[in-house]
Structures are given as C-alpha cells and as structure tokens.
mmCIF file with all atom_site columns, C-alpha atoms in Angstrom:
data_model
loop_
_atom_site.group_PDB
_atom_site.id
_atom_site.type_symbol
_atom_site.label_atom_id
_atom_site.label_alt_id
_atom_site.label_comp_id
_atom_site.label_asym_id
_atom_site.label_entity_id
_atom_site.label_seq_id
_atom_site.pdbx_PDB_ins_code
_atom_site.Cartn_x
_atom_site.Cartn_y
_atom_site.Cartn_z
_atom_site.occupancy
_atom_site.B_iso_or_equiv
_atom_site.pdbx_formal_charge
_atom_site.auth_seq_id
_atom_site.auth_comp_id
_atom_site.auth_asym_id
_atom_site.auth_atom_id
_atom_site.pdbx_PDB_model_num
ATOM 1   C CA . MET A 1 1   ? -59.525 23.773 75.594 1.00 53.00 ? 1   MET A CA 1
ATOM 2   C CA . THR A 1 2   ? -56.131 20.573 75.457 1.00 63.00 ? 2   THR A CA 1
ATOM 3   C CA . ARG A 1 3   ? -55.674 19.724 78.925 1.00 82.00 ? 3   ARG A CA 1
ATOM 4   C CA . TRP A 1 4   ? -51.887 20.213 78.875 1.00 87.00 ? 4   TRP A CA 1
ATOM 5   C CA . GLN A 1 5   ? -49.410 18.175 80.661 1.00 89.00 ? 5   GLN A CA 1
ATOM 6   C CA . PRO A 1 6   ? -46.947 20.547 82.795 1.00 90.00 ? 6   PRO A CA 1
ATOM 7   C CA . LEU A 1 7   ? -43.992 21.415 81.777 1.00 89.00 ? 7   LEU A CA 1
ATOM 8   C CA . PRO A 1 8   ? -40.584 20.123 82.350 1.00 86.00 ? 8   PRO A CA 1
ATOM 9   C CA . ASP A 1 9   ? -39.012 21.207 85.872 1.00 86.00 ? 9   ASP A CA 1
ATOM 10  C CA . ALA A 1 10  ? -35.730 22.019 83.890 1.00 86.00 ? 10  ALA A CA 1
ATOM 11  C CA . LEU A 1 11  ? -37.093 24.051 81.118 1.00 89.00 ? 11  LEU A CA 1
ATOM 12  C CA . PRO A 1 12  ? -36.351 27.766 82.075 1.00 91.00 ? 12  PRO A CA 1
ATOM 13  C CA . ARG A 1 13  ? -38.717 30.838 82.842 1.00 92.00 ? 13  ARG A CA 1
ATOM 14  C CA . GLU A 1 14  ? -38.180 32.463 79.303 1.00 93.00 ? 14  GLU A CA 1
ATOM 15  C CA . ALA A 1 15  ? -38.814 29.141 77.670 1.00 92.00 ? 15  ALA A CA 1
ATOM 16  C CA . ARG A 1 16  ? -41.811 28.167 79.989 1.00 93.00 ? 16  ARG A CA 1
ATOM 17  C CA . HIS A 1 17  ? -43.225 31.634 79.150 1.00 94.00 ? 17  HIS A CA 1
ATOM 18  C CA . LEU A 1 18  ? -42.940 30.642 75.226 1.00 94.00 ? 18  LEU A CA 1
ATOM 19  C CA . VAL A 1 19  ? -44.658 27.425 75.460 1.00 94.00 ? 19  VAL A CA 1
ATOM 20  C CA . GLU A 1 20  ? -47.662 28.759 77.691 1.00 94.00 ? 20  GLU A CA 1
ATOM 21  C CA . GLN A 1 21  ? -48.153 31.430 75.389 1.00 94.00 ? 21  GLN A CA 1
ATOM 22  C CA . LEU A 1 22  ? -48.367 28.927 72.450 1.00 94.00 ? 22  LEU A CA 1
ATOM 23  C CA . ARG A 1 23  ? -50.494 26.694 74.311 1.00 94.00 ? 23  ARG A CA 1
ATOM 24  C CA . ALA A 1 24  ? -52.865 29.478 74.522 1.00 93.00 ? 24  ALA A CA 1
ATOM 25  C CA . LEU A 1 25  ? -52.478 30.787 71.453 1.00 93.00 ? 25  LEU A CA 1
ATOM 26  C CA . LYS A 1 26  ? -53.276 26.734 70.080 1.00 94.00 ? 26  LYS A CA 1
ATOM 27  C CA . ASP A 1 27  ? -56.115 26.739 72.145 1.00 94.00 ? 27  ASP A CA 1
ATOM 28  C CA . ARG A 1 28  ? -57.468 29.402 70.794 1.00 92.00 ? 28  ARG A CA 1
ATOM 29  C CA . THR A 1 29  ? -57.364 28.313 67.384 1.00 93.00 ? 29  THR A CA 1
ATOM 30  C CA . GLY A 1 30  ? -59.484 25.709 68.792 1.00 93.00 ? 30  GLY A CA 1
ATOM 31  C CA . LEU A 1 31  ? -57.547 23.412 66.167 1.00 93.00 ? 31  LEU A CA 1
ATOM 32  C CA . SER A 1 32  ? -56.345 19.665 67.185 1.00 93.00 ? 32  SER A CA 1
ATOM 33  C CA . LEU A 1 33  ? -52.758 18.922 66.836 1.00 92.00 ? 33  LEU A CA 1
ATOM 34  C CA . ALA A 1 34  ? -53.612 17.179 63.587 1.00 93.00 ? 34  ALA A CA 1
ATOM 35  C CA . GLU A 1 35  ? -55.310 20.314 62.067 1.00 93.00 ? 35  GLU A CA 1
ATOM 36  C CA . LEU A 1 36  ? -52.721 22.406 62.816 1.00 93.00 ? 36  LEU A CA 1
ATOM 37  C CA . ALA A 1 37  ? -50.118 20.380 61.148 1.00 93.00 ? 37  ALA A CA 1
ATOM 38  C CA . ARG A 1 38  ? -52.193 19.996 58.250 1.00 93.00 ? 38  ARG A CA 1
ATOM 39  C CA . ARG A 1 39  ? -52.104 24.382 58.039 1.00 92.00 ? 39  ARG A CA 1
ATOM 40  C CA . THR A 1 40  ? -48.638 24.195 58.639 1.00 91.00 ? 40  THR A CA 1
ATOM 41  C CA . ALA A 1 41  ? -45.345 22.982 57.387 1.00 89.00 ? 41  ALA A CA 1
ATOM 42  C CA . TYR A 1 42  ? -44.734 21.456 60.569 1.00 92.00 ? 42  TYR A CA 1
ATOM 43  C CA . SER A 1 43  ? -46.072 17.916 61.542 1.00 92.00 ? 43  SER A CA 1
ATOM 44  C CA . LYS A 1 44  ? -48.344 16.562 64.215 1.00 93.00 ? 44  LYS A CA 1
ATOM 45  C CA . SER A 1 45  ? -45.303 14.847 66.507 1.00 93.00 ? 45  SER A CA 1
ATOM 46  C CA . SER A 1 46  ? -43.635 18.133 65.851 1.00 93.00 ? 46  SER A CA 1
ATOM 47  C CA . TRP A 1 47  ? -45.747 20.361 67.461 1.00 95.00 ? 47  TRP A CA 1
ATOM 48  C CA . GLN A 1 48  ? -46.618 17.840 70.384 1.00 93.00 ? 48  GLN A CA 1
ATOM 49  C CA . ARG A 1 49  ? -42.708 18.242 71.004 1.00 93.00 ? 49  ARG A CA 1
ATOM 50  C CA . TYR A 1 50  ? -43.110 21.958 70.983 1.00 94.00 ? 50  TYR A CA 1
ATOM 51  C CA . LEU A 1 51  ? -46.306 22.086 72.781 1.00 94.00 ? 51  LEU A CA 1
ATOM 52  C CA . SER A 1 52  ? -44.772 20.067 75.537 1.00 92.00 ? 52  SER A CA 1
ATOM 53  C CA . GLY A 1 53  ? -41.605 21.870 76.092 1.00 91.00 ? 53  GLY A CA 1
ATOM 54  C CA . VAL A 1 54  ? -39.450 19.141 74.984 1.00 90.00 ? 54  VAL A CA 1
ATOM 55  C CA . LYS A 1 55  ? -38.151 20.558 71.815 1.00 92.00 ? 55  LYS A CA 1
ATOM 56  C CA . GLN A 1 56  ? -37.694 24.398 71.176 1.00 92.00 ? 56  GLN A CA 1
ATOM 57  C CA . PRO A 1 57  ? -40.088 25.276 68.377 1.00 94.00 ? 57  PRO A CA 1
ATOM 58  C CA . PRO A 1 58  ? -38.360 27.060 65.696 1.00 94.00 ? 58  PRO A CA 1
ATOM 59  C CA . ARG A 1 59  ? -38.572 30.373 64.428 1.00 93.00 ? 59  ARG A CA 1
ATOM 60  C CA . GLY A 1 60  ? -41.059 29.515 61.783 1.00 93.00 ? 60  GLY A CA 1
ATOM 61  C CA . ALA A 1 61  ? -43.106 27.439 63.678 1.00 94.00 ? 61  ALA A CA 1
ATOM 62  C CA . VAL A 1 62  ? -44.112 30.111 65.811 1.00 93.00 ? 62  VAL A CA 1
ATOM 63  C CA . GLN A 1 63  ? -44.815 32.754 63.043 1.00 93.00 ? 63  GLN A CA 1
ATOM 64  C CA . ALA A 1 64  ? -47.027 29.514 61.274 1.00 93.00 ? 64  ALA A CA 1
ATOM 65  C CA . LEU A 1 65  ? -48.782 29.356 64.544 1.00 94.00 ? 65  LEU A CA 1
ATOM 66  C CA . CYS A 1 66  ? -49.435 32.911 64.531 1.00 92.00 ? 66  CYS A CA 1
ATOM 67  C CA . ARG A 1 67  ? -50.781 33.482 61.338 1.00 92.00 ? 67  ARG A CA 1
ATOM 68  C CA . VAL A 1 68  ? -52.939 30.141 61.957 1.00 93.00 ? 68  VAL A CA 1
ATOM 69  C CA . ALA A 1 69  ? -54.228 32.341 64.452 1.00 92.00 ? 69  ALA A CA 1
ATOM 70  C CA . GLY A 1 70  ? -54.680 35.693 63.398 1.00 92.00 ? 70  GLY A CA 1
ATOM 71  C CA . ALA A 1 71  ? -52.316 36.593 66.377 1.00 90.00 ? 71  ALA A CA 1
ATOM 72  C CA . ASP A 1 72  ? -49.637 39.257 66.618 1.00 87.00 ? 72  ASP A CA 1
ATOM 73  C CA . HIS A 1 73  ? -46.436 37.675 65.266 1.00 88.00 ? 73  HIS A CA 1
ATOM 74  C CA . ALA A 1 74  ? -44.011 40.648 66.434 1.00 91.00 ? 74  ALA A CA 1
ATOM 75  C CA . ARG A 1 75  ? -45.437 40.027 69.929 1.00 91.00 ? 75  ARG A CA 1
ATOM 76  C CA . LEU A 1 76  ? -44.461 36.507 70.329 1.00 92.00 ? 76  LEU A CA 1
ATOM 77  C CA . LEU A 1 77  ? -41.588 36.473 68.062 1.00 92.00 ? 77  LEU A CA 1
ATOM 78  C CA . ALA A 1 78  ? -40.280 39.122 71.003 1.00 93.00 ? 78  ALA A CA 1
ATOM 79  C CA . VAL A 1 79  ? -41.093 36.009 73.005 1.00 93.00 ? 79  VAL A CA 1
ATOM 80  C CA . TRP A 1 80  ? -39.035 33.726 70.919 1.00 93.00 ? 80  TRP A CA 1
ATOM 81  C CA . GLU A 1 81  ? -35.959 35.931 70.845 1.00 94.00 ? 81  GLU A CA 1
ATOM 82  C CA . LEU A 1 82  ? -35.690 36.047 74.639 1.00 93.00 ? 82  LEU A CA 1
ATOM 83  C CA . ALA A 1 83  ? -36.232 32.444 75.458 1.00 93.00 ? 83  ALA A CA 1
ATOM 84  C CA . ASP A 1 84  ? -34.107 31.060 72.422 1.00 92.00 ? 84  ASP A CA 1
ATOM 85  C CA . PRO A 1 85  ? -30.551 31.534 74.169 1.00 92.00 ? 85  PRO A CA 1
ATOM 86  C CA . THR A 1 86  ? -31.740 30.140 77.445 1.00 90.00 ? 86  THR A CA 1
ATOM 87  C CA . TRP A 1 87  ? -33.598 27.267 76.394 1.00 85.00 ? 87  TRP A CA 1
ATOM 88  C CA . PRO A 1 88  ? -31.840 23.696 77.327 1.00 78.00 ? 88  PRO A CA 1
ATOM 89  C CA . ARG A 1 89  ? -29.590 22.333 74.285 1.00 70.00 ? 89  ARG A CA 1
ATOM 90  C CA . GLY A 1 90  ? -29.379 19.169 73.147 1.00 55.00 ? 90  GLY A CA 1
ATOM 91  C CA . ALA A 1 91  ? -32.130 16.284 72.880 1.00 47.00 ? 91  ALA A CA 1
ATOM 92  C CA . THR A 1 92  ? -34.652 15.672 75.991 1.00 48.00 ? 92  THR A CA 1
ATOM 93  C CA . GLY A 1 93  ? -34.523 12.068 76.421 1.00 46.00 ? 93  GLY A CA 1
ATOM 94  C CA . PRO A 1 94  ? -36.959 9.880  78.948 1.00 46.00 ? 94  PRO A CA 1
ATOM 95  C CA . ALA A 1 95  ? -38.301 11.625 82.252 1.00 47.00 ? 95  ALA A CA 1
ATOM 96  C CA . GLY A 1 96  ? -37.183 14.771 80.756 1.00 47.00 ? 96  GLY A CA 1
ATOM 97  C CA . GLN A 1 97  ? -33.587 14.130 81.212 1.00 50.00 ? 97  GLN A CA 1
ATOM 98  C CA . ALA A 1 98  ? -31.446 15.932 78.710 1.00 49.00 ? 98  ALA A CA 1
ATOM 99  C CA . VAL A 1 99  ? -29.048 14.015 76.198 1.00 47.00 ? 99  VAL A CA 1
ATOM 100 C CA . GLU A 1 100 ? -26.097 14.919 75.101 1.00 50.00 ? 100 GLU A CA 1
ATOM 101 C CA . PHE A 1 101 ? -25.033 13.884 71.428 1.00 46.00 ? 101 PHE A CA 1
ATOM 102 C CA . ALA A 1 102 ? -22.649 12.266 70.250 1.00 54.00 ? 102 ALA A CA 1
ATOM 103 C CA . THR A 1 103 ? -19.559 13.762 68.806 1.00 57.00 ? 103 THR A CA 1
ATOM 104 C CA . PRO A 1 104 ? -18.691 12.654 65.221 1.00 59.00 ? 104 PRO A CA 1
ATOM 105 C CA . PRO A 1 105 ? -15.519 10.250 64.854 1.00 64.00 ? 105 PRO A CA 1
ATOM 106 C CA . PRO A 1 106 ? -12.607 12.223 64.219 1.00 68.00 ? 106 PRO A CA 1
ATOM 107 C CA . GLY A 1 107 ? -11.650 12.958 60.577 1.00 70.00 ? 107 GLY A CA 1
ATOM 108 C CA . ALA A 1 108 ? -15.869 12.772 59.522 1.00 71.00 ? 108 ALA A CA 1
ATOM 109 C CA . GLU A 1 109 ? -15.768 16.371 58.459 1.00 75.00 ? 109 GLU A CA 1
ATOM 110 C CA . TYR A 1 110 ? -13.132 15.368 56.339 1.00 74.00 ? 110 TYR A CA 1
ATOM 111 C CA . ARG A 1 111 ? -14.705 12.000 54.832 1.00 79.00 ? 111 ARG A CA 1
ATOM 112 C CA . ARG A 1 112 ? -17.605 14.345 53.951 1.00 81.00 ? 112 ARG A CA 1
ATOM 113 C CA . TRP A 1 113 ? -15.989 16.860 51.997 1.00 84.00 ? 113 TRP A CA 1
ATOM 114 C CA . ARG A 1 114 ? -13.990 14.681 50.409 1.00 86.00 ? 114 ARG A CA 1
ATOM 115 C CA . ALA A 1 115 ? -16.992 12.306 49.230 1.00 87.00 ? 115 ALA A CA 1
ATOM 116 C CA . ALA A 1 116 ? -18.543 15.864 48.173 1.00 89.00 ? 116 ALA A CA 1
ATOM 117 C CA . ALA A 1 117 ? -15.487 16.844 45.990 1.00 91.00 ? 117 ALA A CA 1
ATOM 118 C CA . LEU A 1 118 ? -15.119 13.510 44.290 1.00 92.00 ? 118 LEU A CA 1
ATOM 119 C CA . VAL A 1 119 ? -18.950 13.858 43.532 1.00 93.00 ? 119 VAL A CA 1
ATOM 120 C CA . SER A 1 120 ? -18.533 17.525 41.810 1.00 95.00 ? 120 SER A CA 1
ATOM 121 C CA . PHE A 1 121 ? -15.820 16.179 40.045 1.00 94.00 ? 121 PHE A CA 1
ATOM 122 C CA . ALA A 1 122 ? -17.696 13.199 38.574 1.00 95.00 ? 122 ALA A CA 1
ATOM 123 C CA . VAL A 1 123 ? -20.737 15.617 37.402 1.00 95.00 ? 123 VAL A CA 1
ATOM 124 C CA . ILE A 1 124 ? -18.284 17.933 36.226 1.00 95.00 ? 124 ILE A CA 1
ATOM 125 C CA . VAL A 1 125 ? -16.651 15.190 33.598 1.00 95.00 ? 125 VAL A CA 1
ATOM 126 C CA . VAL A 1 126 ? -19.738 14.180 32.698 1.00 94.00 ? 126 VAL A CA 1
ATOM 127 C CA . LEU A 1 127 ? -21.158 16.940 31.986 1.00 93.00 ? 127 LEU A CA 1
ATOM 128 C CA . LEU A 1 128 ? -17.642 17.989 29.474 1.00 92.00 ? 128 LEU A CA 1
ATOM 129 C CA . ALA A 1 129 ? -17.990 14.658 27.873 1.00 90.00 ? 129 ALA A CA 1
ATOM 130 C CA . GLY A 1 130 ? -22.082 15.150 27.309 1.00 87.00 ? 130 GLY A CA 1
ATOM 131 C CA . LEU A 1 131 ? -20.603 18.469 25.715 1.00 86.00 ? 131 LEU A CA 1
ATOM 132 C CA . LEU A 1 132 ? -17.525 17.412 23.790 1.00 86.00 ? 132 LEU A CA 1
ATOM 133 C CA . TRP A 1 133 ? -19.992 14.500 22.125 1.00 84.00 ? 133 TRP A CA 1
ATOM 134 C CA . ALA A 1 134 ? -22.767 16.955 21.396 1.00 82.00 ? 134 ALA A CA 1
ATOM 135 C CA . LEU A 1 135 ? -20.692 19.507 19.588 1.00 80.00 ? 135 LEU A CA 1
ATOM 136 C CA . PRO A 1 136 ? -20.567 18.907 15.480 1.00 72.00 ? 136 PRO A CA 1
ATOM 137 C CA . THR A 1 137 ? -17.089 17.215 14.872 1.00 65.00 ? 137 THR A CA 1
ATOM 138 C CA . TRP A 1 138 ? -14.720 20.422 13.630 1.00 62.00 ? 138 TRP A CA 1
ATOM 139 C CA . SER A 1 139 ? -13.511 19.224 9.509  1.00 55.00 ? 139 SER A CA 1
ATOM 140 C CA . GLY A 1 140 ? -10.355 21.192 8.268  1.00 53.00 ? 140 GLY A CA 1
#
C-alpha cells in the first residue's frame, strides 16, 4: 500500500473524497504509478498529480482506473460528477497555492483564426491546381 502525502487543505470536500477514492482504488490494484501509466492513456506524472490532489483528474482517467481495477464505473463517475464543479480552477503552484492563468493578448484569437483561414485557403489552392494539372487537356 502506498504512503500518500496529505491532500492540499484548499481542496474542497467533494474533490478530496474523489481523490481518496481514486487512491484506494489504485492501492487495491497493487500497481505502481509507472505500471498504471502503461495500462492507461495517462502518464506517470499525470497520475502523480491526480492522486496528490494537485490537478483534477479527467473523467477518462477515472474510467481508465476503474477499468484496470475492475471497479464499478457508475459509482466513481458519480463521485467525479459531484467533485467536478467544486474543483479549484487554474493550475496549482508551489505549496499548493493557486496560480491564475495569463490571459491571451488582445487580438490573439483573431490572429489564430486568420492564420487558420490562410492555411485552409492555401491548401484549397494547391489541391485545385493539382486537380487542374491532372485533368487531361480538352482538344477541340
């Protein structure tokens, strides 16, 4: 059985309950974090963050752990649904302090859409040119 570090004090009751349930399920499997990572689509460091309460586990990670452990998906997903709205938003920095995400600079969304539109237009032009080149010439 793994010796777990105490969960952050700022973690709400519902989120704390979810992490405790995930820890118990992980312990029940007898797998190390590396073995758990090999059997799921989530890395060892991701599992470390989820099971330490630093980061909210995605719904898929909860399902993957249930599958590996042979546990009831419905019960643990219900716990996840209760914890989801209470989970502290944003990243957690050193000593469990919440860190606000930087807001993107003004106009960043427009530049991203404009770049995507230009790339799409370029792909269409190249495809159309290739199609015209590949078509046989019509002789009259």
